[in-house]
């Protein structure tokens, strides 16, 4: 079992829907990350949060909106997504930004109709 | 631009055999080199990692060999088992960002 928990495991949504992905870690880590992974490809970094503040945005479209309510939780709000946004969305955490290793959750499999 | 090049794309090995995956990098500022194992429907799990001041690191059946001058590192899986069938990603980092290789799908035949 991973120490980074993501919900839901699967999500199907239409292009006009609004949904949220959730990530939780209880390792006391102060850096949390969102990645996108397409089939048979490596993960691609989307956002980095450091001490609950957005630190890095890798030029992600605004239809993806991250939020970090506290040091254990990370959300990714989704709105008006496109079919090409269908992917596995992974959350990861590390002790602080720049520290390794990063620990990954099992992801949310997102399908856009 | 891919900063870490990984080969082969896939490999098939018999049970008990040795699997070898190679990675090469260009950025000499990288100071952390992990290998992640990913099963279908799961997230990447850290398998083993090395820093450039060490030339080899072994954990059970998994060994990383690191050649700083050649800017190459490799993963050796000894006595490969069917449960090792997965996708393996090498990566390199010098800060918050992990630069991943393209991945290698390993299939272990019983």
Coordinates of N, CA and C in Angstrom, one line a residue:
Chain A
X1 N 0.8 -1.2 0.0 CA 0.0 0.0 0.0 C 0.9 1.3 0.0
X2 N 0.5 2.2 -0.8 CA 1.2 3.5 -0.9 C 0.8 4.4 0.3
X3 N 1.8 5.3 0.6 CA 1.5 6.2 1.7 C 0.9 7.5 1.2
X4 N 0.7 7.6 -0.1 CA 0.0 8.7 -0.7 C -1.3 8.2 -1.3
X5 N -2.4 8.7 -0.8 CA -3.7 8.1 -1.1 C -4.4 9.1 -2.1
X6 N -4.9 8.6 -3.2 CA -5.6 9.4 -4.2 C -7.1 8.9 -4.4
X7 N -8.0 9.8 -4.4 CA -9.4 9.4 -4.7 C -10.0 10.4 -5.7
X8 N -10.9 10.0 -6.6 CA -11.3 8.6 -6.8 C -10.2 7.8 -7.6
X9 N -10.3 6.5 -7.7 CA -9.4 5.8 -8.5 C -9.7 5.9 -10.0
X10 N -11.0 6.1 -10.3 CA -11.4 6.2 -11.7 C -12.4 7.4 -11.7
X11 N -12.4 8.1 -12.8 CA -13.4 9.2 -13.0 C -13.7 9.4 -14.5
X12 N -15.0 9.4 -14.8 CA -15.4 9.7 -16.1 C -16.2 11.0 -16.1
X13 N -15.9 11.9 -16.9 CA -16.6 13.2 -16.9 C -16.8 13.7 -18.3
X14 N -17.8 14.5 -18.5 CA -18.0 15.2 -19.8 C -17.2 16.5 -19.8
X15 N -17.1 17.0 -21.0 CA -16.3 18.2 -21.2 C -16.9 19.5 -20.5
X16 N -18.1 19.4 -20.1 CA -18.7 20.6 -19.4 C -18.8 20.4 -17.9
X17 N -18.4 19.3 -17.4 CA -18.5 19.0 -16.0 C -17.4 19.7 -15.2
X18 N -17.6 19.8 -13.9 CA -16.6 20.2 -12.9 C -16.4 19.1 -11.9
X19 N -15.2 18.7 -11.7 CA -14.9 17.6 -10.8 C -13.6 18.0 -10.1
X20 N -13.3 17.2 -9.0 CA -12.0 17.4 -8.3 C -11.4 16.1 -8.0
X21 N -10.1 16.1 -8.1 CA -9.2 15.0 -7.6 C -8.6 15.3 -6.3
X22 N -8.5 14.3 -5.4 CA -8.0 14.5 -4.1 C -6.8 13.6 -3.8
X23 N -5.9 14.2 -3.0 CA -4.7 13.5 -2.7 C -4.4 13.8 -1.2
X24 N -4.0 12.7 -0.5 CA -3.7 12.9 1.0 C -2.4 12.1 1.3
X25 N -1.6 12.8 2.1 CA -0.4 12.1 2.7 C -0.3 12.4 4.2
X26 N 0.2 11.5 4.9 CA 0.4 11.6 6.4 C 1.8 11.3 6.8
X27 N 2.7 11.7 5.9 CA 4.2 11.4 6.2 C 4.8 12.7 6.7
X28 N 4.1 13.8 6.9 CA 4.6 15.0 7.3 C 5.4 15.8 6.2
X29 N 5.2 15.4 5.0 CA 5.9 16.0 3.9 C 5.4 17.4 3.6
X30 N 6.2 18.4 3.3 CA 5.8 19.7 3.0 C 5.8 20.1 1.6
X31 N 6.1 19.2 0.7 CA 6.1 19.4 -0.8 C 5.2 18.4 -1.4
X32 N 4.3 18.8 -2.2 CA 3.4 17.9 -2.9 C 3.3 18.3 -4.4
X33 N 3.1 17.3 -5.2 CA 3.2 17.4 -6.7 C 2.0 16.8 -7.4
X34 N 1.6 17.4 -8.5 CA 0.7 16.8 -9.4 C 1.4 16.5 -10.7
X35 N 1.2 15.2 -11.2 CA 1.8 14.8 -12.5 C 0.6 14.2 -13.4
X36 N 0.9 14.3 -14.6 CA 0.0 13.7 -15.6 C 0.8 12.6 -16.4
X37 N 0.1 11.4 -16.5 CA 0.8 10.4 -17.2 C -0.1 9.8 -18.3
X38 N 0.3 9.9 -19.5 CA -0.4 9.3 -20.7 C 0.1 7.8 -20.8
X39 N -0.7 7.0 -21.5 CA -0.4 5.6 -21.6 C 1.0 5.4 -22.2
X40 N 1.8 4.5 -21.6 CA 3.1 4.1 -22.1 C 4.1 5.3 -22.1
X41 N 3.8 6.3 -21.4 CA 4.7 7.4 -21.3 C 5.2 7.7 -19.8
X42 N 6.2 8.4 -19.6 CA 6.6 8.7 -18.2 C 5.7 9.8 -17.7
X43 N 5.7 10.0 -16.4 CA 4.9 11.1 -15.8 C 5.5 12.5 -16.2
X44 N 4.6 13.4 -16.3 CA 5.0 14.8 -16.6 C 4.5 15.7 -15.5
X45 N 5.5 16.5 -15.0 CA 5.1 17.4 -13.9 C 4.2 18.5 -14.3
X46 N 3.2 18.7 -13.4 CA 2.2 19.8 -13.7 C 2.4 20.9 -12.7
X47 N 2.3 20.6 -11.4 CA 2.4 21.6 -10.3 C 3.2 21.1 -9.1
X48 N 3.8 22.1 -8.4 CA 4.5 21.8 -7.2 C 4.0 22.8 -6.1
X49 N 3.6 22.2 -4.9 CA 3.3 23.0 -3.8 C 4.4 22.8 -2.7
X50 N 4.8 23.9 -2.2 CA 5.7 23.9 -1.1 C 5.2 24.7 0.1
X51 N 5.1 24.0 1.2 CA 4.5 24.6 2.4 C 3.1 25.3 2.1
X52 N 2.3 24.5 1.4 CA 0.9 24.8 1.1 C 0.8 26.0 0.1
X53 N 1.9 26.4 -0.5 CA 1.8 27.5 -1.5 C 2.3 27.0 -2.8
X54 N 1.6 27.4 -3.9 CA 2.0 27.0 -5.2 C 3.3 27.6 -5.6
X55 N 4.2 26.7 -5.9 CA 5.6 27.1 -6.1 C 6.0 27.0 -7.6
X56 N 5.5 25.9 -8.3 CA 5.8 25.7 -9.7 C 4.5 25.4 -10.4
X57 N 4.3 26.0 -11.6 CA 3.3 25.7 -12.5 C 4.0 25.5 -13.9
X58 N 3.9 24.3 -14.3 CA 4.6 23.9 -15.6 C 3.8 24.3 -16.8
X59 N 3.3 25.5 -16.8 CA 2.6 26.0 -18.0 C 1.4 25.2 -18.3
X60 N 0.6 24.8 -17.2 CA -0.6 24.0 -17.3 C -1.8 24.9 -17.7
X61 N -2.6 24.4 -18.6 CA -3.8 25.2 -18.9 C -4.7 25.5 -17.7
X62 N -5.4 26.6 -17.8 CA -6.2 27.1 -16.6 C -7.4 26.2 -16.3
X63 N -7.7 25.3 -17.2 CA -8.8 24.4 -16.9 C -8.4 23.4 -15.8
X64 N -7.2 23.4 -15.4 CA -6.7 22.6 -14.2 C -6.3 23.6 -13.1
X65 N -7.0 23.5 -12.0 CA -6.8 24.4 -10.9 C -6.4 23.7 -9.6
X66 N -5.1 23.8 -9.2 CA -4.7 23.1 -8.0 C -5.1 23.9 -6.7
X67 N -5.2 23.1 -5.6 CA -5.4 23.8 -4.3 C -4.8 22.9 -3.2
X68 N -4.2 23.6 -2.2 CA -3.6 22.9 -1.1 C -4.3 23.4 0.2
X69 N -5.3 22.8 0.7 CA -6.0 23.3 1.9 C -5.2 23.2 3.1
X70 N -4.4 22.2 3.3 CA -3.5 22.1 4.4 C -2.3 21.2 4.0
X71 N -1.4 21.0 5.0 CA -0.1 20.3 4.6 C -0.3 18.8 4.2
X72 N -1.5 18.3 4.5 CA -1.7 16.8 4.2 C -2.5 16.6 2.9
X73 N -3.2 17.7 2.5 CA -4.2 17.5 1.4 C -3.8 18.3 0.1
X74 N -4.1 17.7 -1.0 CA -3.9 18.4 -2.3 C -5.0 18.1 -3.2
X75 N -5.6 19.1 -3.8 CA -6.7 18.9 -4.7 C -6.4 19.4 -6.1
X76 N -7.0 18.8 -7.1 CA -6.9 19.3 -8.5 C -8.3 19.4 -9.0
X77 N -8.7 20.7 -9.2 CA -10.0 21.0 -9.7 C -10.0 21.0 -11.2
X78 N -11.0 20.4 -11.8 CA -11.1 20.2 -13.2 C -12.3 20.8 -13.8
X79 N -12.2 21.6 -14.9 CA -13.3 22.2 -15.5 C -13.1 22.4 -17.0
X80 N -14.1 22.0 -17.8 CA -14.1 22.2 -19.2 C -12.9 21.5 -19.8
X81 N -12.7 20.2 -19.4 CA -11.5 19.5 -20.0 C -11.8 19.0 -21.4
X82 N -10.7 18.7 -22.1 CA -10.7 18.2 -23.4 C -10.4 16.7 -23.5
X83 N -10.8 16.0 -24.5 CA -10.6 14.6 -24.6 C -9.1 14.2 -24.4
X84 N -8.2 15.1 -24.9 CA -6.8 14.8 -24.8 C -6.3 14.9 -23.3
X85 N -7.1 15.4 -22.4 CA -6.8 15.4 -21.0 C -7.0 14.1 -20.3
X86 N -7.5 13.1 -21.0 CA -7.7 11.8 -20.5 C -6.3 11.2 -20.2
X87 N -6.1 10.8 -19.0 CA -4.8 10.3 -18.6 C -4.9 9.8 -17.1
X88 N -3.7 9.3 -16.6 CA -3.6 9.0 -15.2 C -3.0 10.2 -14.5
X89 N -3.7 10.7 -13.5 CA -3.2 11.8 -12.7 C -2.6 11.3 -11.4
X90 N -1.3 11.6 -11.2 CA -0.6 11.1 -10.1 C -0.3 12.3 -9.1
X91 N -0.4 12.0 -7.9 CA 0.1 12.9 -6.8 C 1.3 12.3 -6.2
X92 N 2.2 13.2 -5.8 CA 3.5 12.7 -5.1 C 3.8 13.7 -4.0
X93 N 4.6 13.2 -3.1 CA 5.1 14.1 -2.0 C 6.5 13.9 -1.7
X94 N 7.2 14.9 -1.1 CA 8.6 14.7 -0.6 C 8.7 15.5 0.6
X95 N 9.8 15.3 1.4 CA 9.9 16.0 2.7 C 9.8 17.5 2.5
X96 N 10.6 18.1 1.6 CA 10.4 19.5 1.2 C 10.7 19.5 -0.3
X97 N 10.4 20.7 -0.9 CA 10.7 20.9 -2.3 C 12.2 20.7 -2.6
X98 N 12.5 19.9 -3.6 CA 13.9 19.6 -3.9 C 14.5 18.4 -3.2
X99 N 13.8 17.9 -2.2 CA 14.3 16.7 -1.5 C 13.8 15.5 -2.3
X100 N 14.6 14.5 -2.3 CA 14.2 13.2 -2.9 C 14.4 12.1 -1.8
X101 N 13.6 11.0 -1.9 CA 12.7 10.7 -3.1 C 11.4 11.3 -3.0
X102 N 10.7 11.3 -4.2 CA 9.3 11.6 -4.2 C 8.5 10.3 -4.2
X103 N 7.5 10.3 -3.4 CA 6.6 9.1 -3.2 C 5.3 9.4 -3.9
X104 N 5.0 8.4 -4.8 CA 3.8 8.6 -5.6 C 2.6 7.8 -5.1
X105 N 1.4 8.4 -5.3 CA 0.2 7.6 -5.1 C -0.1 6.8 -6.3
X106 N -1.2 6.0 -6.3 CA -1.6 5.1 -7.4 C -2.4 5.8 -8.5
X107 N -2.7 7.1 -8.3 CA -3.3 7.9 -9.3 C -4.8 7.8 -9.5
X108 N -5.4 8.7 -10.2 CA -6.8 8.7 -10.7 C -6.8 8.6 -12.2
X109 N -7.5 7.5 -12.6 CA -7.6 7.3 -14.1 C -8.8 8.2 -14.6
X110 N -8.5 9.2 -15.3 CA -9.5 10.2 -15.8 C -9.8 9.9 -17.3
X111 N -11.1 9.8 -17.6 CA -11.6 9.7 -18.9 C -12.5 10.8 -19.2
X112 N -12.3 11.6 -20.3 CA -13.1 12.7 -20.7 C -13.9 12.2 -22.0
X113 N -15.3 12.3 -21.8 CA -16.1 11.9 -22.9 C -16.4 13.0 -23.9
Chain B
X1 N 12.9 18.5 -25.2 CA 14.2 17.8 -25.3 C 14.3 16.8 -24.1
X2 N 14.5 15.5 -24.5 CA 14.6 14.5 -23.5 C 15.9 14.5 -22.8
X3 N 16.0 14.7 -21.5 CA 17.2 14.9 -20.8 C 17.8 13.5 -20.4
X4 N 17.0 12.5 -20.3 CA 17.4 11.2 -20.0 C 17.0 10.2 -21.0
X5 N 17.9 9.5 -21.6 CA 17.6 8.5 -22.7 C 17.7 7.1 -22.1
X6 N 16.6 6.3 -22.3 CA 16.5 5.0 -21.7 C 16.4 3.9 -22.8
X7 N 17.1 2.8 -22.6 CA 16.9 1.7 -23.6 C 17.1 0.4 -22.8
X8 N 16.6 -0.7 -23.3 CA 15.7 -0.8 -24.5 C 14.3 -0.3 -24.2
X9 N 13.4 -0.2 -25.2 CA 12.0 0.1 -24.9 C 11.3 -1.0 -24.3
X10 N 11.7 -2.2 -24.6 CA 11.1 -3.4 -24.0 C 12.1 -4.6 -24.0
X11 N 11.9 -5.5 -23.1 CA 12.7 -6.7 -23.1 C 12.0 -7.9 -22.5
X12 N 12.3 -9.0 -23.0 CA 11.7 -10.3 -22.5 C 12.9 -11.1 -22.0
X13 N 12.7 -11.7 -20.8 CA 13.7 -12.5 -20.1 C 13.1 -13.7 -19.5
X14 N 13.8 -14.8 -19.5 CA 13.3 -16.0 -18.9 C 13.5 -15.9 -17.4
X15 N 12.6 -16.6 -16.7 CA 12.7 -16.7 -15.2 C 14.1 -17.1 -14.8
X16 N 14.7 -16.4 -13.9 CA 16.0 -16.7 -13.4 C 17.1 -16.0 -14.2
X17 N 16.7 -15.3 -15.3 CA 17.7 -14.6 -16.1 C 18.0 -13.2 -15.5
X18 N 18.8 -12.5 -16.2 CA 19.2 -11.1 -15.8 C 18.6 -10.1 -16.8
X19 N 18.0 -9.1 -16.2 CA 17.4 -8.0 -17.0 C 18.3 -6.8 -16.8
X20 N 18.7 -6.1 -17.9 CA 19.6 -4.9 -17.9 C 18.9 -3.8 -18.6
X21 N 18.8 -2.7 -18.0 CA 18.2 -1.5 -18.6 C 19.2 -0.4 -18.4
X22 N 19.4 0.4 -19.5 CA 20.4 1.4 -19.5 C 19.8 2.8 -19.7
X23 N 20.5 3.8 -19.0 CA 20.1 5.2 -19.2 C 21.3 6.1 -19.3
X24 N 21.1 7.1 -20.1 CA 22.2 8.1 -20.3 C 21.6 9.5 -20.1
X25 N 22.5 10.4 -19.6 CA 22.0 11.8 -19.3 C 23.1 12.7 -19.8
X26 N 22.7 14.0 -20.0 CA 23.6 15.0 -20.4 C 23.9 16.1 -19.3
X27 N 22.9 16.4 -18.5 CA 23.1 17.4 -17.5 C 24.0 17.0 -16.3
X28 N 25.2 17.5 -16.3 CA 26.1 17.1 -15.2 C 25.7 17.7 -13.8
X29 N 24.7 18.5 -13.8 CA 24.2 19.0 -12.5 C 23.3 18.0 -11.8
X30 N 22.8 17.0 -12.5 CA 22.0 15.9 -11.9 C 22.8 15.3 -10.7
X31 N 22.1 15.1 -9.6 CA 22.8 14.5 -8.4 C 22.0 13.5 -7.7
X32 N 21.0 13.0 -8.4 CA 20.1 11.9 -7.8 C 19.5 11.2 -8.9
X33 N 19.7 9.8 -8.8 CA 19.3 9.0 -10.0 C 18.5 7.8 -9.4
X34 N 17.1 7.9 -9.5 CA 16.3 6.9 -9.0 C 15.8 6.0 -10.1
X35 N 15.4 4.8 -9.7 CA 14.6 3.9 -10.6 C 13.3 3.7 -10.0
X36 N 12.2 3.8 -10.9 CA 10.9 3.6 -10.4 C 10.3 2.3 -11.1
X37 N 9.5 1.6 -10.4 CA 8.8 0.4 -11.0 C 7.3 0.7 -11.0
X38 N 6.7 0.4 -12.1 CA 5.3 0.7 -12.2 C 4.5 -0.5 -12.8
X39 N 3.6 -1.0 -12.0 CA 2.7 -2.0 -12.5 C 1.4 -1.4 -13.1
X40 N 0.7 -2.1 -14.0 CA -0.5 -1.6 -14.6 C -1.5 -1.2 -13.5
X41 N -2.1 0.0 -13.7 CA -3.1 0.5 -12.7 C -2.5 1.0 -11.4
X42 N -1.2 1.1 -11.3 CA -0.6 1.6 -10.1 C 0.3 2.8 -10.4
X43 N 0.7 3.5 -9.3 CA 1.6 4.6 -9.5 C 3.1 4.1 -9.5
X44 N 4.0 4.9 -9.9 CA 5.4 4.5 -9.9 C 5.9 4.4 -8.4
X45 N 6.6 3.3 -8.1 CA 7.1 3.0 -6.8 C 8.6 3.1 -6.9
X46 N 9.2 3.8 -5.9 CA 10.7 3.9 -5.9 C 11.3 2.5 -5.6
X47 N 12.2 2.1 -6.5 CA 12.8 0.8 -6.4 C 14.2 0.9 -5.8
X48 N 15.0 1.8 -6.3 CA 16.4 1.9 -5.8 C 16.9 3.2 -6.4
X49 N 17.8 3.9 -5.7 CA 18.3 5.2 -6.1 C 19.8 5.3 -5.8
X50 N 20.5 6.1 -6.5 CA 21.9 6.3 -6.3 C 22.3 7.8 -6.4
X51 N 23.4 8.2 -5.8 CA 24.0 9.5 -5.9 C 25.3 9.3 -6.6
X52 N 25.8 10.4 -7.3 CA 27.0 10.2 -8.2 C 28.3 10.0 -7.5
X53 N 28.3 10.0 -6.1 CA 29.6 9.7 -5.4 C 29.8 8.2 -5.2
X54 N 28.8 7.4 -5.7 CA 28.9 6.0 -5.5 C 28.8 5.3 -6.9
X55 N 29.6 4.3 -7.1 CA 29.6 3.7 -8.5 C 28.6 2.5 -8.6
X56 N 28.2 1.9 -7.4 CA 27.3 0.8 -7.5 C 26.5 0.7 -6.2
X57 N 25.2 0.3 -6.3 CA 24.4 0.2 -5.1 C 23.5 -1.1 -5.4
X58 N 23.5 -1.9 -4.4 CA 22.7 -3.2 -4.5 C 21.7 -3.3 -3.4
X59 N 20.5 -3.6 -3.8 CA 19.4 -3.9 -2.8 C 18.7 -5.2 -3.2
X60 N 19.0 -6.2 -2.6 CA 18.4 -7.5 -2.9 C 18.8 -7.9 -4.3
X61 N 17.9 -8.2 -5.2 CA 18.2 -8.6 -6.6 C 18.4 -7.5 -7.5
X62 N 18.3 -6.2 -7.0 CA 18.4 -5.0 -7.9 C 19.7 -4.3 -7.6
X63 N 20.4 -4.0 -8.7 CA 21.7 -3.3 -8.6 C 21.7 -2.1 -9.6
X64 N 22.1 -1.0 -9.1 CA 22.4 0.2 -10.0 C 23.9 0.3 -10.2
X65 N 24.3 0.4 -11.4 CA 25.7 0.7 -11.7 C 25.7 2.1 -12.3
X66 N 26.7 2.9 -11.8 CA 26.7 4.3 -12.2 C 28.1 4.6 -12.7
X67 N 28.2 5.2 -13.9 CA 29.4 5.6 -14.5 C 29.4 7.2 -14.8
X68 N 30.0 7.9 -13.8 CA 29.9 9.3 -13.9 C 30.6 9.9 -15.1
X69 N 31.7 9.4 -15.5 CA 32.5 9.9 -16.6 C 31.8 9.7 -17.9
X70 N 31.1 8.6 -18.0 CA 30.3 8.3 -19.3 C 28.9 8.9 -19.2
X71 N 28.5 9.4 -18.1 CA 27.1 9.9 -17.8 C 26.1 8.9 -18.2
X72 N 26.3 7.7 -17.6 CA 25.4 6.6 -17.8 C 25.2 5.8 -16.5
X73 N 24.0 5.3 -16.4 CA 23.7 4.4 -15.3 C 22.7 3.3 -15.7
X74 N 22.8 2.2 -15.0 CA 22.0 1.0 -15.5 C 21.4 0.3 -14.3
X75 N 20.3 -0.4 -14.6 CA 19.6 -1.2 -13.6 C 19.8 -2.7 -14.0
X76 N 20.3 -3.5 -13.1 CA 20.4 -4.9 -13.3 C 19.4 -5.6 -12.3
X77 N 18.6 -6.5 -12.9 CA 17.7 -7.3 -12.1 C 18.1 -8.7 -12.2
X78 N 18.7 -9.2 -11.1 CA 19.2 -10.6 -11.1 C 18.1 -11.6 -10.8
X79 N 18.2 -12.8 -11.2 CA 17.3 -13.9 -10.9 C 15.8 -13.4 -11.2
X80 N 15.6 -12.9 -12.4 CA 14.3 -12.2 -12.7 C 13.1 -13.2 -12.4
X81 N 12.1 -12.7 -11.8 CA 10.9 -13.4 -11.5 C 9.7 -12.9 -12.2
X82 N 8.6 -13.7 -12.5 CA 7.4 -13.2 -13.2 C 6.8 -12.0 -12.5
X83 N 7.0 -11.9 -11.2 CA 6.5 -10.7 -10.4 C 7.2 -9.4 -10.7
X84 N 8.4 -9.6 -11.4 CA 9.1 -8.4 -11.8 C 8.6 -7.8 -13.1
X85 N 7.7 -8.4 -13.7 CA 7.1 -7.9 -15.0 C 6.4 -6.6 -14.7
X86 N 6.9 -5.5 -15.3 CA 6.4 -4.2 -15.0 C 7.1 -3.2 -16.0
X87 N 6.8 -2.0 -15.9 CA 7.5 -0.9 -16.6 C 8.5 -0.2 -15.6
X88 N 9.7 0.0 -16.1 CA 10.7 0.6 -15.2 C 11.1 1.9 -15.9
X89 N 11.2 2.9 -15.0 CA 11.6 4.3 -15.4 C 12.8 4.6 -14.7
X90 N 13.9 5.1 -15.4 CA 15.0 5.7 -14.8 C 14.7 7.2 -14.7
X91 N 15.3 7.9 -13.9 CA 15.1 9.4 -13.7 C 16.4 10.0 -13.2
X92 N 16.4 11.3 -13.3 CA 17.5 12.1 -12.8 C 17.0 13.4 -12.3
X93 N 17.7 13.9 -11.3 CA 17.2 15.2 -10.7 C 18.3 15.9 -10.0
X94 N 18.2 17.2 -10.0 CA 19.1 18.0 -9.2 C 18.3 19.1 -8.3
X95 N 17.0 19.0 -8.3 CA 16.2 19.9 -7.6 C 14.8 19.2 -7.4
X96 N 13.8 20.0 -7.6 CA 12.4 19.4 -7.4 C 12.0 18.5 -8.6
X97 N 12.6 18.8 -9.8 CA 12.1 18.1 -11.0 C 12.8 16.8 -11.3
X98 N 12.0 15.8 -11.5 CA 12.5 14.5 -12.0 C 12.4 14.5 -13.5
X99 N 13.5 14.2 -14.2 CA 13.6 14.0 -15.6 C 13.5 12.5 -15.8
X100 N 12.5 12.0 -16.4 CA 12.3 10.6 -16.6 C 12.8 10.1 -17.9
X101 N 13.3 8.9 -18.0 CA 13.5 8.2 -19.2 C 12.1 7.8 -19.8
X102 N 12.1 7.3 -21.0 CA 10.9 6.9 -21.7 C 10.3 5.6 -21.2
X103 N 11.0 4.8 -20.4 CA 10.4 3.6 -19.8 C 10.8 2.4 -20.5
X104 N 10.9 1.3 -19.8 CA 11.2 0.0 -20.4 C 10.2 -1.0 -19.8
X105 N 9.5 -1.7 -20.7 CA 8.6 -2.7 -20.3 C 9.3 -4.1 -20.2
X106 N 9.4 -4.6 -19.0 CA 10.1 -5.9 -18.8 C 9.0 -7.0 -18.7
X107 N 9.2 -8.1 -19.4 CA 8.3 -9.2 -19.3 C 9.2 -10.4 -18.9
X108 N 8.8 -11.1 -17.8 CA 9.6 -12.3 -17.4 C 8.7 -13.5 -17.7
X109 N 9.3 -14.4 -18.5 CA 8.6 -15.6 -18.9 C 8.9 -16.7 -17.9
X110 N 7.8 -17.4 -17.5 CA 8.0 -18.5 -16.5 C 8.6 -19.7 -17.1

